[in-house]
């Protein structure tokens, strides 16, 4: 198979196309002929040497989500069949023509979306559903804030929170991203270059906040939390070391948590996949959830795709296509 390989740690130019042996599915795994792969920020971190792959996963092939067609079955696969169209969350190895994954982590591709759209779903759906609805228990009628609302996580979080009855707020960098996120369901999008989100939201108060920024956002988040509020971290792009006034945490009875998904075991991911299949996929199938794709690159243009990912000039998901 052809794979996009990290030849050394560094900038996008270190990504090269190489021939690699076809992976062989183990007992409970399926082999997927990859039609498209989603690009995520952890792929950039891995390329730079800051996000090592888990044990047993190819260290030099990034890619956490794919869509495609099941081409071969492990001996103990019971639910999927050759020819099934699926999308799947991976621990790595998605930037390739073939990928293997446990059948339990596969989700049937909705028929009303393309393979490119489907490839942009698994990582964001798994992350958002677990952190907002399982870990932070977002309820109908509550106020929800997601930072970076125009990205893959943000556009997913806005739509799902809105679909389940929350009042949604977000921060964005530009006026066009403000328009996009409000069209997706945000009650108010704050352009952080023009307005301080703490000042804008202090009088409203947030019940749940999903943050991937960290740094100076941490204290601001704490200040605008309502009593019994829940603050969850999935990244810390502006700094992981912060100061916490424990008295504020105690006074408001705030729950502070965080998670990473890549290293979680198959049983956890399988359970999460089942819940997403039941509760989220129907929203996609009936058109209540729109997959936001910024741009689709041919896999041979992975270098340019990564340059686009590192710029701030995009919204939604960036996809690599293997269909050409």
PDB file of C-alpha atoms in Angstrom:
ATOM      1  CA  UNK A   1       0.000   0.000   0.000  1.00  0.00           C
ATOM      2  CA  UNK A   2       0.989   3.650  -0.353  1.00  0.00           C
ATOM      3  CA  UNK A   3       1.276   5.571   2.910  1.00  0.00           C
ATOM      4  CA  UNK A   4       2.113   9.143   3.892  1.00  0.00           C
ATOM      5  CA  UNK A   5       5.133   8.709   6.151  1.00  0.00           C
ATOM      6  CA  UNK A   6       6.742  11.036   8.691  1.00  0.00           C
ATOM      7  CA  UNK A   7      10.350  10.657   7.522  1.00  0.00           C
ATOM      8  CA  UNK A   8      11.725  12.768  10.388  1.00  0.00           C
ATOM      9  CA  UNK A   9      10.305  15.199  12.905  1.00  0.00           C
ATOM     10  CA  UNK A  10       9.739  18.665  11.507  1.00  0.00           C
ATOM     11  CA  UNK A  11       7.588  20.782   9.228  1.00  0.00           C
ATOM     12  CA  UNK A  12       5.039  19.616   6.668  1.00  0.00           C
ATOM     13  CA  UNK A  13       7.788  18.911   4.131  1.00  0.00           C
ATOM     14  CA  UNK A  14       8.897  15.806   6.095  1.00  0.00           C
ATOM     15  CA  UNK A  15       5.755  13.991   4.896  1.00  0.00           C
ATOM     16  CA  UNK A  16       6.627  11.631   2.031  1.00  0.00           C
ATOM     17  CA  UNK A  17       4.694   8.935   0.157  1.00  0.00           C
ATOM     18  CA  UNK A  18       6.234   5.486   0.548  1.00  0.00           C
ATOM     19  CA  UNK A  19       5.284   1.885  -0.098  1.00  0.00           C
ATOM     20  CA  UNK A  20       4.523  -0.100   3.041  1.00  0.00           C
ATOM     21  CA  UNK A  21       3.372  -3.708   3.597  1.00  0.00           C
ATOM     22  CA  UNK A  22      -0.392  -4.151   3.612  1.00  0.00           C
ATOM     23  CA  UNK A  23      -1.653  -4.481   7.195  1.00  0.00           C
ATOM     24  CA  UNK A  24      -3.230  -7.790   8.201  1.00  0.00           C
ATOM     25  CA  UNK A  25      -6.381  -7.702  10.356  1.00  0.00           C
ATOM     26  CA  UNK A  26      -6.225  -9.563  13.656  1.00  0.00           C
ATOM     27  CA  UNK A  27      -9.091 -11.724  14.943  1.00  0.00           C
ATOM     28  CA  UNK A  28     -11.526  -8.928  15.813  1.00  0.00           C
ATOM     29  CA  UNK A  29     -10.289  -6.413  13.247  1.00  0.00           C
ATOM     30  CA  UNK A  30     -11.369  -5.419   9.753  1.00  0.00           C
ATOM     31  CA  UNK A  31      -9.198  -4.198   6.890  1.00  0.00           C
ATOM     32  CA  UNK A  32     -10.517  -0.956   5.418  1.00  0.00           C
ATOM     33  CA  UNK A  33      -9.772   0.257   1.909  1.00  0.00           C
ATOM     34  CA  UNK A  34      -9.396   3.927   2.839  1.00  0.00           C
ATOM     35  CA  UNK A  35     -11.355   6.390   0.728  1.00  0.00           C
ATOM     36  CA  UNK A  36     -10.554   9.444   2.830  1.00  0.00           C
ATOM     37  CA  UNK A  37      -8.741  10.391   6.048  1.00  0.00           C
ATOM     38  CA  UNK A  38      -9.372  13.324   8.349  1.00  0.00           C
ATOM     39  CA  UNK A  39      -6.548  15.630   9.416  1.00  0.00           C
ATOM     40  CA  UNK A  40      -6.449  16.623  13.074  1.00  0.00           C
ATOM     41  CA  UNK A  41      -4.190  18.815  15.164  1.00  0.00           C
ATOM     42  CA  UNK A  42      -2.655  15.793  16.958  1.00  0.00           C
ATOM     43  CA  UNK A  43      -1.370  14.687  13.532  1.00  0.00           C
ATOM     44  CA  UNK A  44       0.635  17.915  13.411  1.00  0.00           C
ATOM     45  CA  UNK A  45       1.933  17.309  16.925  1.00  0.00           C
ATOM     46  CA  UNK A  46       2.966  13.766  15.940  1.00  0.00           C
ATOM     47  CA  UNK A  47       4.757  15.065  12.850  1.00  0.00           C
ATOM     48  CA  UNK A  48       6.716  17.464  15.059  1.00  0.00           C
ATOM     49  CA  UNK A  49       7.639  14.714  17.528  1.00  0.00           C
ATOM     50  CA  UNK A  50       5.389  15.909  20.350  1.00  0.00           C
ATOM     51  CA  UNK A  51       2.675  13.228  20.251  1.00  0.00           C
ATOM     52  CA  UNK A  52       4.081   9.702  20.129  1.00  0.00           C
ATOM     53  CA  UNK A  53       1.900   6.876  18.876  1.00  0.00           C
ATOM     54  CA  UNK A  54       0.717   4.272  21.394  1.00  0.00           C
ATOM     55  CA  UNK A  55       2.525   0.955  21.601  1.00  0.00           C
ATOM     56  CA  UNK A  56       1.696  -1.313  18.681  1.00  0.00           C
ATOM     57  CA  UNK A  57       0.707   1.540  16.360  1.00  0.00           C
ATOM     58  CA  UNK A  58       2.871   2.685  13.445  1.00  0.00           C
ATOM     59  CA  UNK A  59       4.921   5.560  14.824  1.00  0.00           C
ATOM     60  CA  UNK A  60       5.575   7.209  11.459  1.00  0.00           C
ATOM     61  CA  UNK A  61       2.095   7.142   9.898  1.00  0.00           C
ATOM     62  CA  UNK A  62      -0.343   9.673  11.352  1.00  0.00           C
ATOM     63  CA  UNK A  63      -4.112   9.634  10.986  1.00  0.00           C
ATOM     64  CA  UNK A  64      -6.795   9.154  13.626  1.00  0.00           C
ATOM     65  CA  UNK A  65      -9.911   8.786  11.475  1.00  0.00           C
ATOM     66  CA  UNK A  66     -10.840   7.299   8.122  1.00  0.00           C
ATOM     67  CA  UNK A  67     -13.770   6.333   5.972  1.00  0.00           C
ATOM     68  CA  UNK A  68     -13.786   3.529   3.454  1.00  0.00           C
ATOM     69  CA  UNK A  69     -14.946   0.065   2.475  1.00  0.00           C
ATOM     70  CA  UNK A  70     -14.360  -3.136   4.431  1.00  0.00           C
ATOM     71  CA  UNK A  71     -12.044  -5.304   2.323  1.00  0.00           C
ATOM     72  CA  UNK A  72     -11.124  -8.196   4.653  1.00  0.00           C
ATOM     73  CA  UNK A  73     -12.274  -9.644   7.987  1.00  0.00           C
ATOM     74  CA  UNK A  74     -10.469 -11.078  10.971  1.00  0.00           C
ATOM     75  CA  UNK A  75     -11.411 -14.621  11.968  1.00  0.00           C
ATOM     76  CA  UNK A  76     -13.708 -13.523  14.818  1.00  0.00           C
ATOM     77  CA  UNK A  77     -15.443 -10.553  13.212  1.00  0.00           C
ATOM     78  CA  UNK A  78     -19.198 -11.044  13.594  1.00  0.00           C
ATOM     79  CA  UNK A  79     -21.000  -7.801  12.709  1.00  0.00           C
ATOM     80  CA  UNK A  80     -19.342  -6.349   9.610  1.00  0.00           C
ATOM     81  CA  UNK A  81     -19.181  -7.805   6.128  1.00  0.00           C
ATOM     82  CA  UNK A  82     -16.885  -7.289   3.145  1.00  0.00           C
ATOM     83  CA  UNK A  83     -18.194  -4.335   1.166  1.00  0.00           C
ATOM     84  CA  UNK A  84     -19.651  -2.458   4.140  1.00  0.00           C
ATOM     85  CA  UNK A  85     -19.088   1.302   4.014  1.00  0.00           C
ATOM     86  CA  UNK A  86     -17.767   2.502   7.359  1.00  0.00           C
ATOM     87  CA  UNK A  87     -16.017   5.300   9.192  1.00  0.00           C
ATOM     88  CA  UNK A  88     -13.664   4.534  12.038  1.00  0.00           C
ATOM     89  CA  UNK A  89     -11.598   6.035  14.824  1.00  0.00           C
ATOM     90  CA  UNK A  90      -7.964   4.878  14.790  1.00  0.00           C
ATOM     91  CA  UNK A  91      -5.046   5.113  17.194  1.00  0.00           C
ATOM     92  CA  UNK A  92      -2.895   5.958  14.165  1.00  0.00           C
ATOM     93  CA  UNK A  93      -2.046   4.824  10.652  1.00  0.00           C
ATOM     94  CA  UNK A  94      -4.923   6.516   8.839  1.00  0.00           C
ATOM     95  CA  UNK A  95      -2.788   8.277   6.223  1.00  0.00           C
ATOM     96  CA  UNK A  96      -2.599   5.167   4.040  1.00  0.00           C
ATOM     97  CA  UNK A  97      -4.521   3.265   1.388  1.00  0.00           C
ATOM     98  CA  UNK A  98      -5.329   0.499   3.891  1.00  0.00           C
ATOM     99  CA  UNK A  99      -5.987   0.522   7.629  1.00  0.00           C
ATOM    100  CA  UNK A 100      -6.975  -2.040  10.254  1.00  0.00           C
ATOM    101  CA  UNK A 101      -9.243  -1.376  13.214  1.00  0.00           C
ATOM    102  CA  UNK A 102     -11.325  -3.347  15.709  1.00  0.00           C
ATOM    103  CA  UNK A 103     -14.810  -3.827  14.277  1.00  0.00           C
ATOM    104  CA  UNK A 104     -16.377  -2.375  17.430  1.00  0.00           C
ATOM    105  CA  UNK A 105     -14.900   1.051  16.709  1.00  0.00           C
ATOM    106  CA  UNK A 106     -16.399   1.205  13.224  1.00  0.00           C
ATOM    107  CA  UNK A 107     -19.609   3.119  12.567  1.00  0.00           C
ATOM    108  CA  UNK A 108     -21.728   2.621   9.460  1.00  0.00           C
ATOM    109  CA  UNK A 109     -21.270   5.509   7.036  1.00  0.00           C
ATOM    110  CA  UNK A 110     -24.515   7.438   6.626  1.00  0.00           C
ATOM    111  CA  UNK A 111     -25.668   7.037   3.036  1.00  0.00           C
ATOM    112  CA  UNK A 112     -26.469  10.729   2.634  1.00  0.00           C
ATOM    113  CA  UNK A 113     -22.867  11.913   3.029  1.00  0.00           C
ATOM    114  CA  UNK A 114     -19.699  11.390   0.987  1.00  0.00           C
ATOM    115  CA  UNK A 115     -16.619   9.456   2.056  1.00  0.00           C
ATOM    116  CA  UNK A 116     -14.777  12.774   2.440  1.00  0.00           C
ATOM    117  CA  UNK A 117     -17.464  14.076   4.782  1.00  0.00           C
ATOM    118  CA  UNK A 118     -17.537  10.795   6.719  1.00  0.00           C
ATOM    119  CA  UNK A 119     -13.757  10.878   7.237  1.00  0.00           C
ATOM    120  CA  UNK A 120     -14.137  14.132   9.157  1.00  0.00           C
ATOM    121  CA  UNK A 121     -16.578  12.703  11.695  1.00  0.00           C
ATOM    122  CA  UNK A 122     -15.077  10.008  13.983  1.00  0.00           C
ATOM    123  CA  UNK A 123     -12.460  11.970  15.909  1.00  0.00           C
ATOM    124  CA  UNK A 124     -14.711  14.939  16.546  1.00  0.00           C
ATOM    125  CA  UNK A 125     -17.832  12.898  17.340  1.00  0.00           C
ATOM    126  CA  UNK A 126     -16.016  10.616  19.776  1.00  0.00           C
ATOM    127  CA  UNK A 127     -14.274  13.575  21.460  1.00  0.00           C
ATOM    128  CA  UNK A 128     -17.311  15.826  21.705  1.00  0.00           C
ATOM    129  CA  UNK A 129     -19.814  13.182  22.745  1.00  0.00           C
ATOM    130  CA  UNK A 130     -17.611  11.815  25.508  1.00  0.00           C
ATOM    131  CA  UNK A 131     -16.472  15.133  26.935  1.00  0.00           C
ATOM    132  CA  UNK A 132     -19.643  17.195  26.669  1.00  0.00           C
ATOM    133  CA  UNK A 133     -22.423  14.660  27.085  1.00  0.00           C
ATOM    134  CA  UNK A 134     -20.838  11.837  29.089  1.00  0.00           C
ATOM    135  CA  UNK A 135     -18.159  13.531  31.164  1.00  0.00           C
ATOM    136  CA  UNK A 136     -19.754  16.964  31.606  1.00  0.00           C
ATOM    137  CA  UNK A 137     -23.416  15.874  31.370  1.00  0.00           C
ATOM    138  CA  UNK A 138     -24.673  18.839  29.313  1.00  0.00           C
ATOM    139  CA  UNK A 139     -28.430  19.185  29.752  1.00  0.00           C
ATOM    140  CA  UNK A 140     -31.143  20.863  27.734  1.00  0.00           C
ATOM    141  CA  UNK A 141     -31.540  24.507  28.705  1.00  0.00           C
ATOM    142  CA  UNK A 142     -27.988  24.937  30.000  1.00  0.00           C
ATOM    143  CA  UNK A 143     -25.457  27.475  28.736  1.00  0.00           C
ATOM    144  CA  UNK A 144     -22.520  25.943  26.851  1.00  0.00           C
ATOM    145  CA  UNK A 145     -19.303  27.558  25.639  1.00  0.00           C
ATOM    146  CA  UNK A 146     -16.803  26.028  23.210  1.00  0.00           C
ATOM    147  CA  UNK A 147     -13.621  27.865  22.318  1.00  0.00           C
ATOM    148  CA  UNK A 148     -12.495  27.767  18.699  1.00  0.00           C
ATOM    149  CA  UNK A 149     -15.976  27.259  17.332  1.00  0.00           C
ATOM    150  CA  UNK A 150     -15.042  27.217  13.646  1.00  0.00           C
ATOM    151  CA  UNK A 151     -12.727  24.198  13.861  1.00  0.00           C
ATOM    152  CA  UNK A 152     -13.634  20.531  13.594  1.00  0.00           C
ATOM    153  CA  UNK A 153     -14.309  20.113  17.312  1.00  0.00           C
ATOM    154  CA  UNK A 154     -16.062  23.459  17.515  1.00  0.00           C
ATOM    155  CA  UNK A 155     -18.473  22.952  14.623  1.00  0.00           C
ATOM    156  CA  UNK A 156     -19.332  19.518  15.999  1.00  0.00           C
ATOM    157  CA  UNK A 157     -19.834  20.771  19.547  1.00  0.00           C
ATOM    158  CA  UNK A 158     -22.036  23.670  18.454  1.00  0.00           C
ATOM    159  CA  UNK A 159     -24.367  21.500  16.410  1.00  0.00           C
ATOM    160  CA  UNK A 160     -24.710  18.676  18.925  1.00  0.00           C
ATOM    161  CA  UNK A 161     -25.182  20.994  21.904  1.00  0.00           C
ATOM    162  CA  UNK A 162     -27.831  22.923  19.970  1.00  0.00           C
ATOM    163  CA  UNK A 163     -29.547  19.712  18.828  1.00  0.00           C
ATOM    164  CA  UNK A 164     -29.881  18.553  22.432  1.00  0.00           C
ATOM    165  CA  UNK A 165     -31.346  21.824  23.641  1.00  0.00           C
ATOM    166  CA  UNK A 166     -28.426  23.848  25.058  1.00  0.00           C
ATOM    167  CA  UNK A 167     -27.812  27.571  24.570  1.00  0.00           C
ATOM    168  CA  UNK A 168     -24.506  27.683  22.685  1.00  0.00           C
ATOM    169  CA  UNK A 169     -21.749  30.301  22.818  1.00  0.00           C
ATOM    170  CA  UNK A 170     -18.340  30.269  21.166  1.00  0.00           C
ATOM    171  CA  UNK A 171     -15.156  32.219  20.470  1.00  0.00           C
ATOM    172  CA  UNK A 172     -13.769  32.680  16.954  1.00  0.00           C
ATOM    173  CA  UNK A 173     -11.042  34.677  15.235  1.00  0.00           C
ATOM    174  CA  UNK A 174     -12.795  36.402  12.326  1.00  0.00           C
ATOM    175  CA  UNK A 175     -16.116  37.818  11.198  1.00  0.00           C
ATOM    176  CA  UNK A 176     -16.680  35.079   8.609  1.00  0.00           C
ATOM    177  CA  UNK A 177     -16.147  32.420  11.287  1.00  0.00           C
ATOM    178  CA  UNK A 178     -18.591  34.269  13.531  1.00  0.00           C
ATOM    179  CA  UNK A 179     -21.185  34.102  10.764  1.00  0.00           C
ATOM    180  CA  UNK A 180     -20.528  30.402  10.164  1.00  0.00           C
ATOM    181  CA  UNK A 181     -20.852  29.391  13.822  1.00  0.00           C
ATOM    182  CA  UNK A 182     -24.011  31.401  14.344  1.00  0.00           C
ATOM    183  CA  UNK A 183     -25.503  29.756  11.245  1.00  0.00           C
ATOM    184  CA  UNK A 184     -24.664  26.375  12.800  1.00  0.00           C
ATOM    185  CA  UNK A 185     -26.599  27.254  15.947  1.00  0.00           C
ATOM    186  CA  UNK A 186     -24.484  29.416  18.244  1.00  0.00           C
ATOM    187  CA  UNK A 187     -26.552  31.999  20.110  1.00  0.00           C
ATOM    188  CA  UNK A 188     -23.535  34.307  20.168  1.00  0.00           C
ATOM    189  CA  UNK A 189     -20.044  34.045  18.684  1.00  0.00           C
ATOM    190  CA  UNK A 190     -17.390  36.334  20.157  1.00  0.00           C
ATOM    191  CA  UNK A 191     -14.500  37.500  17.971  1.00  0.00           C
ATOM    192  CA  UNK A 192     -11.696  37.210  20.517  1.00  0.00           C
ATOM    193  CA  UNK A 193      -9.496  39.740  18.704  1.00  0.00           C
ATOM    194  CA  UNK A 194     -12.172  42.400  19.193  1.00  0.00           C
ATOM    195  CA  UNK A 195     -13.926  41.478  22.432  1.00  0.00           C
ATOM    196  CA  UNK A 196     -12.966  39.791  25.704  1.00  0.00           C
ATOM    197  CA  UNK A 197     -15.131  36.690  26.122  1.00  0.00           C
ATOM    198  CA  UNK A 198     -15.057  36.999  29.909  1.00  0.00           C
ATOM    199  CA  UNK A 199     -16.602  40.471  29.737  1.00  0.00           C
ATOM    200  CA  UNK A 200     -19.092  39.404  27.068  1.00  0.00           C
ATOM    201  CA  UNK A 201     -20.340  36.339  28.955  1.00  0.00           C
ATOM    202  CA  UNK A 202     -19.936  37.229  32.624  1.00  0.00           C
ATOM    203  CA  UNK A 203     -23.546  38.347  33.016  1.00  0.00           C
ATOM    204  CA  UNK A 204     -24.840  35.203  31.301  1.00  0.00           C
ATOM    205  CA  UNK A 205     -22.748  32.539  33.044  1.00  0.00           C
ATOM    206  CA  UNK A 206     -21.756  29.169  31.633  1.00  0.00           C
ATOM    207  CA  UNK A 207     -22.814  25.736  32.877  1.00  0.00           C
ATOM    208  CA  UNK A 208     -20.407  23.759  30.677  1.00  0.00           C
ATOM    209  CA  UNK A 209     -17.210  24.883  28.912  1.00  0.00           C
ATOM    210  CA  UNK A 210     -15.131  22.841  26.457  1.00  0.00           C
ATOM    211  CA  UNK A 211     -11.633  24.307  26.151  1.00  0.00           C
ATOM    212  CA  UNK A 212      -8.588  23.364  24.097  1.00  0.00           C
ATOM    213  CA  UNK A 213      -6.719  26.639  24.619  1.00  0.00           C
ATOM    214  CA  UNK A 214      -5.596  26.691  28.253  1.00  0.00           C
ATOM    215  CA  UNK A 215      -3.212  29.462  29.288  1.00  0.00           C
ATOM    216  CA  UNK A 216      -4.917  32.712  30.201  1.00  0.00           C
ATOM    217  CA  UNK A 217      -8.297  31.289  29.175  1.00  0.00           C
ATOM    218  CA  UNK A 218      -8.309  29.096  32.276  1.00  0.00           C
ATOM    219  CA  UNK A 219      -8.919  31.853  34.844  1.00  0.00           C
ATOM    220  CA  UNK A 220     -11.444  33.552  32.576  1.00  0.00           C
ATOM    221  CA  UNK A 221     -13.344  30.268  32.249  1.00  0.00           C
ATOM    222  CA  UNK A 222     -13.478  29.867  36.013  1.00  0.00           C
ATOM    223  CA  UNK A 223     -14.788  33.396  36.460  1.00  0.00           C
ATOM    224  CA  UNK A 224     -17.746  32.952  34.096  1.00  0.00           C
ATOM    225  CA  UNK A 225     -18.784  29.513  35.372  1.00  0.00           C
ATOM    226  CA  UNK A 226     -22.177  29.186  37.023  1.00  0.00           C
ATOM    227  CA  UNK A 227     -22.512  27.304  40.317  1.00  0.00           C
ATOM    228  CA  UNK A 228     -22.247  23.546  39.688  1.00  0.00           C
ATOM    229  CA  UNK A 229     -20.526  24.350  36.373  1.00  0.00           C
ATOM    230  CA  UNK A 230     -18.345  21.826  34.547  1.00  0.00           C
ATOM    231  CA  UNK A 231     -15.101  22.748  32.792  1.00  0.00           C
ATOM    232  CA  UNK A 232     -13.403  20.148  30.585  1.00  0.00           C
ATOM    233  CA  UNK A 233     -10.020  20.320  28.842  1.00  0.00           C
ATOM    234  CA  UNK A 234      -9.026  18.401  25.724  1.00  0.00           C
ATOM    235  CA  UNK A 235      -5.869  20.389  24.884  1.00  0.00           C
ATOM    236  CA  UNK A 236      -3.835  23.359  26.105  1.00  0.00           C
ATOM    237  CA  UNK A 237      -2.469  25.071  23.017  1.00  0.00           C
ATOM    238  CA  UNK A 238      -1.590  28.292  24.865  1.00  0.00           C
ATOM    239  CA  UNK A 239      -0.114  26.646  27.943  1.00  0.00           C
ATOM    240  CA  UNK A 240      -0.761  23.686  30.218  1.00  0.00           C
ATOM    241  CA  UNK A 241       0.473  25.272  33.448  1.00  0.00           C
ATOM    242  CA  UNK A 242      -2.109  27.542  35.054  1.00  0.00           C
ATOM    243  CA  UNK A 243      -2.925  28.943  38.482  1.00  0.00           C
ATOM    244  CA  UNK A 244      -6.120  27.930  40.246  1.00  0.00           C
ATOM    245  CA  UNK A 245      -7.794  29.762  43.091  1.00  0.00           C
ATOM    246  CA  UNK A 246      -9.254  26.818  44.982  1.00  0.00           C
ATOM    247  CA  UNK A 247     -11.640  29.051  46.902  1.00  0.00           C
ATOM    248  CA  UNK A 248     -13.368  30.031  43.648  1.00  0.00           C
ATOM    249  CA  UNK A 249     -13.608  26.363  42.703  1.00  0.00           C
ATOM    250  CA  UNK A 250     -15.099  25.516  46.094  1.00  0.00           C
ATOM    251  CA  UNK A 251     -17.453  28.489  46.221  1.00  0.00           C
ATOM    252  CA  UNK A 252     -19.022  27.672  42.860  1.00  0.00           C
ATOM    253  CA  UNK A 253     -18.752  23.880  43.302  1.00  0.00           C
ATOM    254  CA  UNK A 254     -17.103  23.621  39.880  1.00  0.00           C
ATOM    255  CA  UNK A 255     -16.156  20.270  38.388  1.00  0.00           C
ATOM    256  CA  UNK A 256     -12.801  20.493  36.594  1.00  0.00           C
ATOM    257  CA  UNK A 257     -11.851  17.603  34.351  1.00  0.00           C
ATOM    258  CA  UNK A 258     -10.054  16.652  31.145  1.00  0.00           C
ATOM    259  CA  UNK A 259      -9.383  13.701  28.926  1.00  0.00           C
ATOM    260  CA  UNK A 260      -7.449  12.278  26.010  1.00  0.00           C
ATOM    261  CA  UNK A 261      -8.955   9.724  23.656  1.00  0.00           C
ATOM    262  CA  UNK A 262      -6.135   8.093  21.745  1.00  0.00           C
ATOM    263  CA  UNK A 263      -4.852   5.864  24.537  1.00  0.00           C
ATOM    264  CA  UNK A 264      -8.253   4.654  25.756  1.00  0.00           C
ATOM    265  CA  UNK A 265      -8.876   0.921  25.416  1.00  0.00           C
ATOM    266  CA  UNK A 266     -10.990  -0.811  22.783  1.00  0.00           C
ATOM    267  CA  UNK A 267     -13.827  -1.608  25.203  1.00  0.00           C
ATOM    268  CA  UNK A 268     -14.255   2.086  26.028  1.00  0.00           C
ATOM    269  CA  UNK A 269     -14.165   3.149  22.376  1.00  0.00           C
ATOM    270  CA  UNK A 270     -16.586   0.372  21.390  1.00  0.00           C
ATOM    271  CA  UNK A 271     -19.096   1.495  24.003  1.00  0.00           C
ATOM    272  CA  UNK A 272     -18.708   5.094  22.847  1.00  0.00           C
ATOM    273  CA  UNK A 273     -19.189   4.071  19.197  1.00  0.00           C
ATOM    274  CA  UNK A 274     -22.458   2.314  20.051  1.00  0.00           C
ATOM    275  CA  UNK A 275     -23.815   5.390  21.794  1.00  0.00           C
ATOM    276  CA  UNK A 276     -22.832   7.638  18.892  1.00  0.00           C
ATOM    277  CA  UNK A 277     -24.469   5.227  16.433  1.00  0.00           C
ATOM    278  CA  UNK A 278     -27.685   5.378  18.454  1.00  0.00           C
ATOM    279  CA  UNK A 279     -27.869   9.047  19.415  1.00  0.00           C
ATOM    280  CA  UNK A 280     -25.880  11.041  16.855  1.00  0.00           C
ATOM    281  CA  UNK A 281     -25.974   9.268  13.498  1.00  0.00           C
ATOM    282  CA  UNK A 282     -29.768   9.791  13.156  1.00  0.00           C
ATOM    283  CA  UNK A 283     -29.109  13.559  13.306  1.00  0.00           C
ATOM    284  CA  UNK A 284     -26.779  13.247  10.321  1.00  0.00           C
ATOM    285  CA  UNK A 285     -29.135  11.001   8.381  1.00  0.00           C
ATOM    286  CA  UNK A 286     -32.083  13.377   8.690  1.00  0.00           C
ATOM    287  CA  UNK A 287     -30.018  16.480   7.937  1.00  0.00           C
ATOM    288  CA  UNK A 288     -30.049  18.086  11.372  1.00  0.00           C
ATOM    289  CA  UNK A 289     -26.242  17.831  11.560  1.00  0.00           C
ATOM    290  CA  UNK A 290     -24.078  19.255   8.764  1.00  0.00           C
ATOM    291  CA  UNK A 291     -20.526  18.020   8.211  1.00  0.00           C
ATOM    292  CA  UNK A 292     -18.358  21.115   7.798  1.00  0.00           C
ATOM    293  CA  UNK A 293     -15.474  20.371   5.393  1.00  0.00           C
ATOM    294  CA  UNK A 294     -13.060  23.202   4.720  1.00  0.00           C
ATOM    295  CA  UNK A 295     -11.046  21.575   1.939  1.00  0.00           C
ATOM    296  CA  UNK A 296     -10.326  18.162   0.431  1.00  0.00           C
ATOM    297  CA  UNK A 297      -6.748  17.463  -0.704  1.00  0.00           C
ATOM    298  CA  UNK A 298      -5.537  14.521  -2.743  1.00  0.00           C
ATOM    299  CA  UNK A 299      -3.356  12.384  -0.481  1.00  0.00           C
ATOM    300  CA  UNK A 300      -0.351  13.251  -2.667  1.00  0.00           C
ATOM    301  CA  UNK A 301      -0.787  16.845  -1.496  1.00  0.00           C
ATOM    302  CA  UNK A 302      -0.487  15.993   2.207  1.00  0.00           C
ATOM    303  CA  UNK A 303       2.283  18.580   2.668  1.00  0.00           C
ATOM    304  CA  UNK A 304      -0.001  21.378   1.507  1.00  0.00           C
ATOM    305  CA  UNK A 305      -2.857  19.984   3.584  1.00  0.00           C
ATOM    306  CA  UNK A 306      -0.723  20.160   6.725  1.00  0.00           C
ATOM    307  CA  UNK A 307       0.324  23.711   5.883  1.00  0.00           C
ATOM    308  CA  UNK A 308      -3.349  24.593   5.644  1.00  0.00           C
ATOM    309  CA  UNK A 309      -4.010  22.878   8.985  1.00  0.00           C
ATOM    310  CA  UNK A 310      -1.348  24.988  10.683  1.00  0.00           C
ATOM    311  CA  UNK A 311      -2.745  28.210   9.259  1.00  0.00           C
ATOM    312  CA  UNK A 312      -5.787  29.880  10.742  1.00  0.00           C
ATOM    313  CA  UNK A 313      -7.345  30.299   7.332  1.00  0.00           C
ATOM    314  CA  UNK A 314      -9.811  27.427   7.471  1.00  0.00           C
ATOM    315  CA  UNK A 315     -12.929  26.199   9.208  1.00  0.00           C
ATOM    316  CA  UNK A 316     -14.327  22.744   9.880  1.00  0.00           C
ATOM    317  CA  UNK A 317     -12.329  19.720   8.721  1.00  0.00           C
ATOM    318  CA  UNK A 318      -9.449  19.257   6.288  1.00  0.00           C
ATOM    319  CA  UNK A 319      -9.554  15.911   4.471  1.00  0.00           C
ATOM    320  CA  UNK A 320      -7.117  13.748   2.513  1.00  0.00           C
ATOM    321  CA  UNK A 321      -8.750  11.839  -0.344  1.00  0.00           C
ATOM    322  CA  UNK A 322      -7.512   8.458  -1.545  1.00  0.00           C
ATOM    323  CA  UNK A 323     -10.209   8.161  -4.218  1.00  0.00           C
ATOM    324  CA  UNK A 324      -8.274   9.815  -7.056  1.00  0.00           C
TER     325      UNK A 324
END
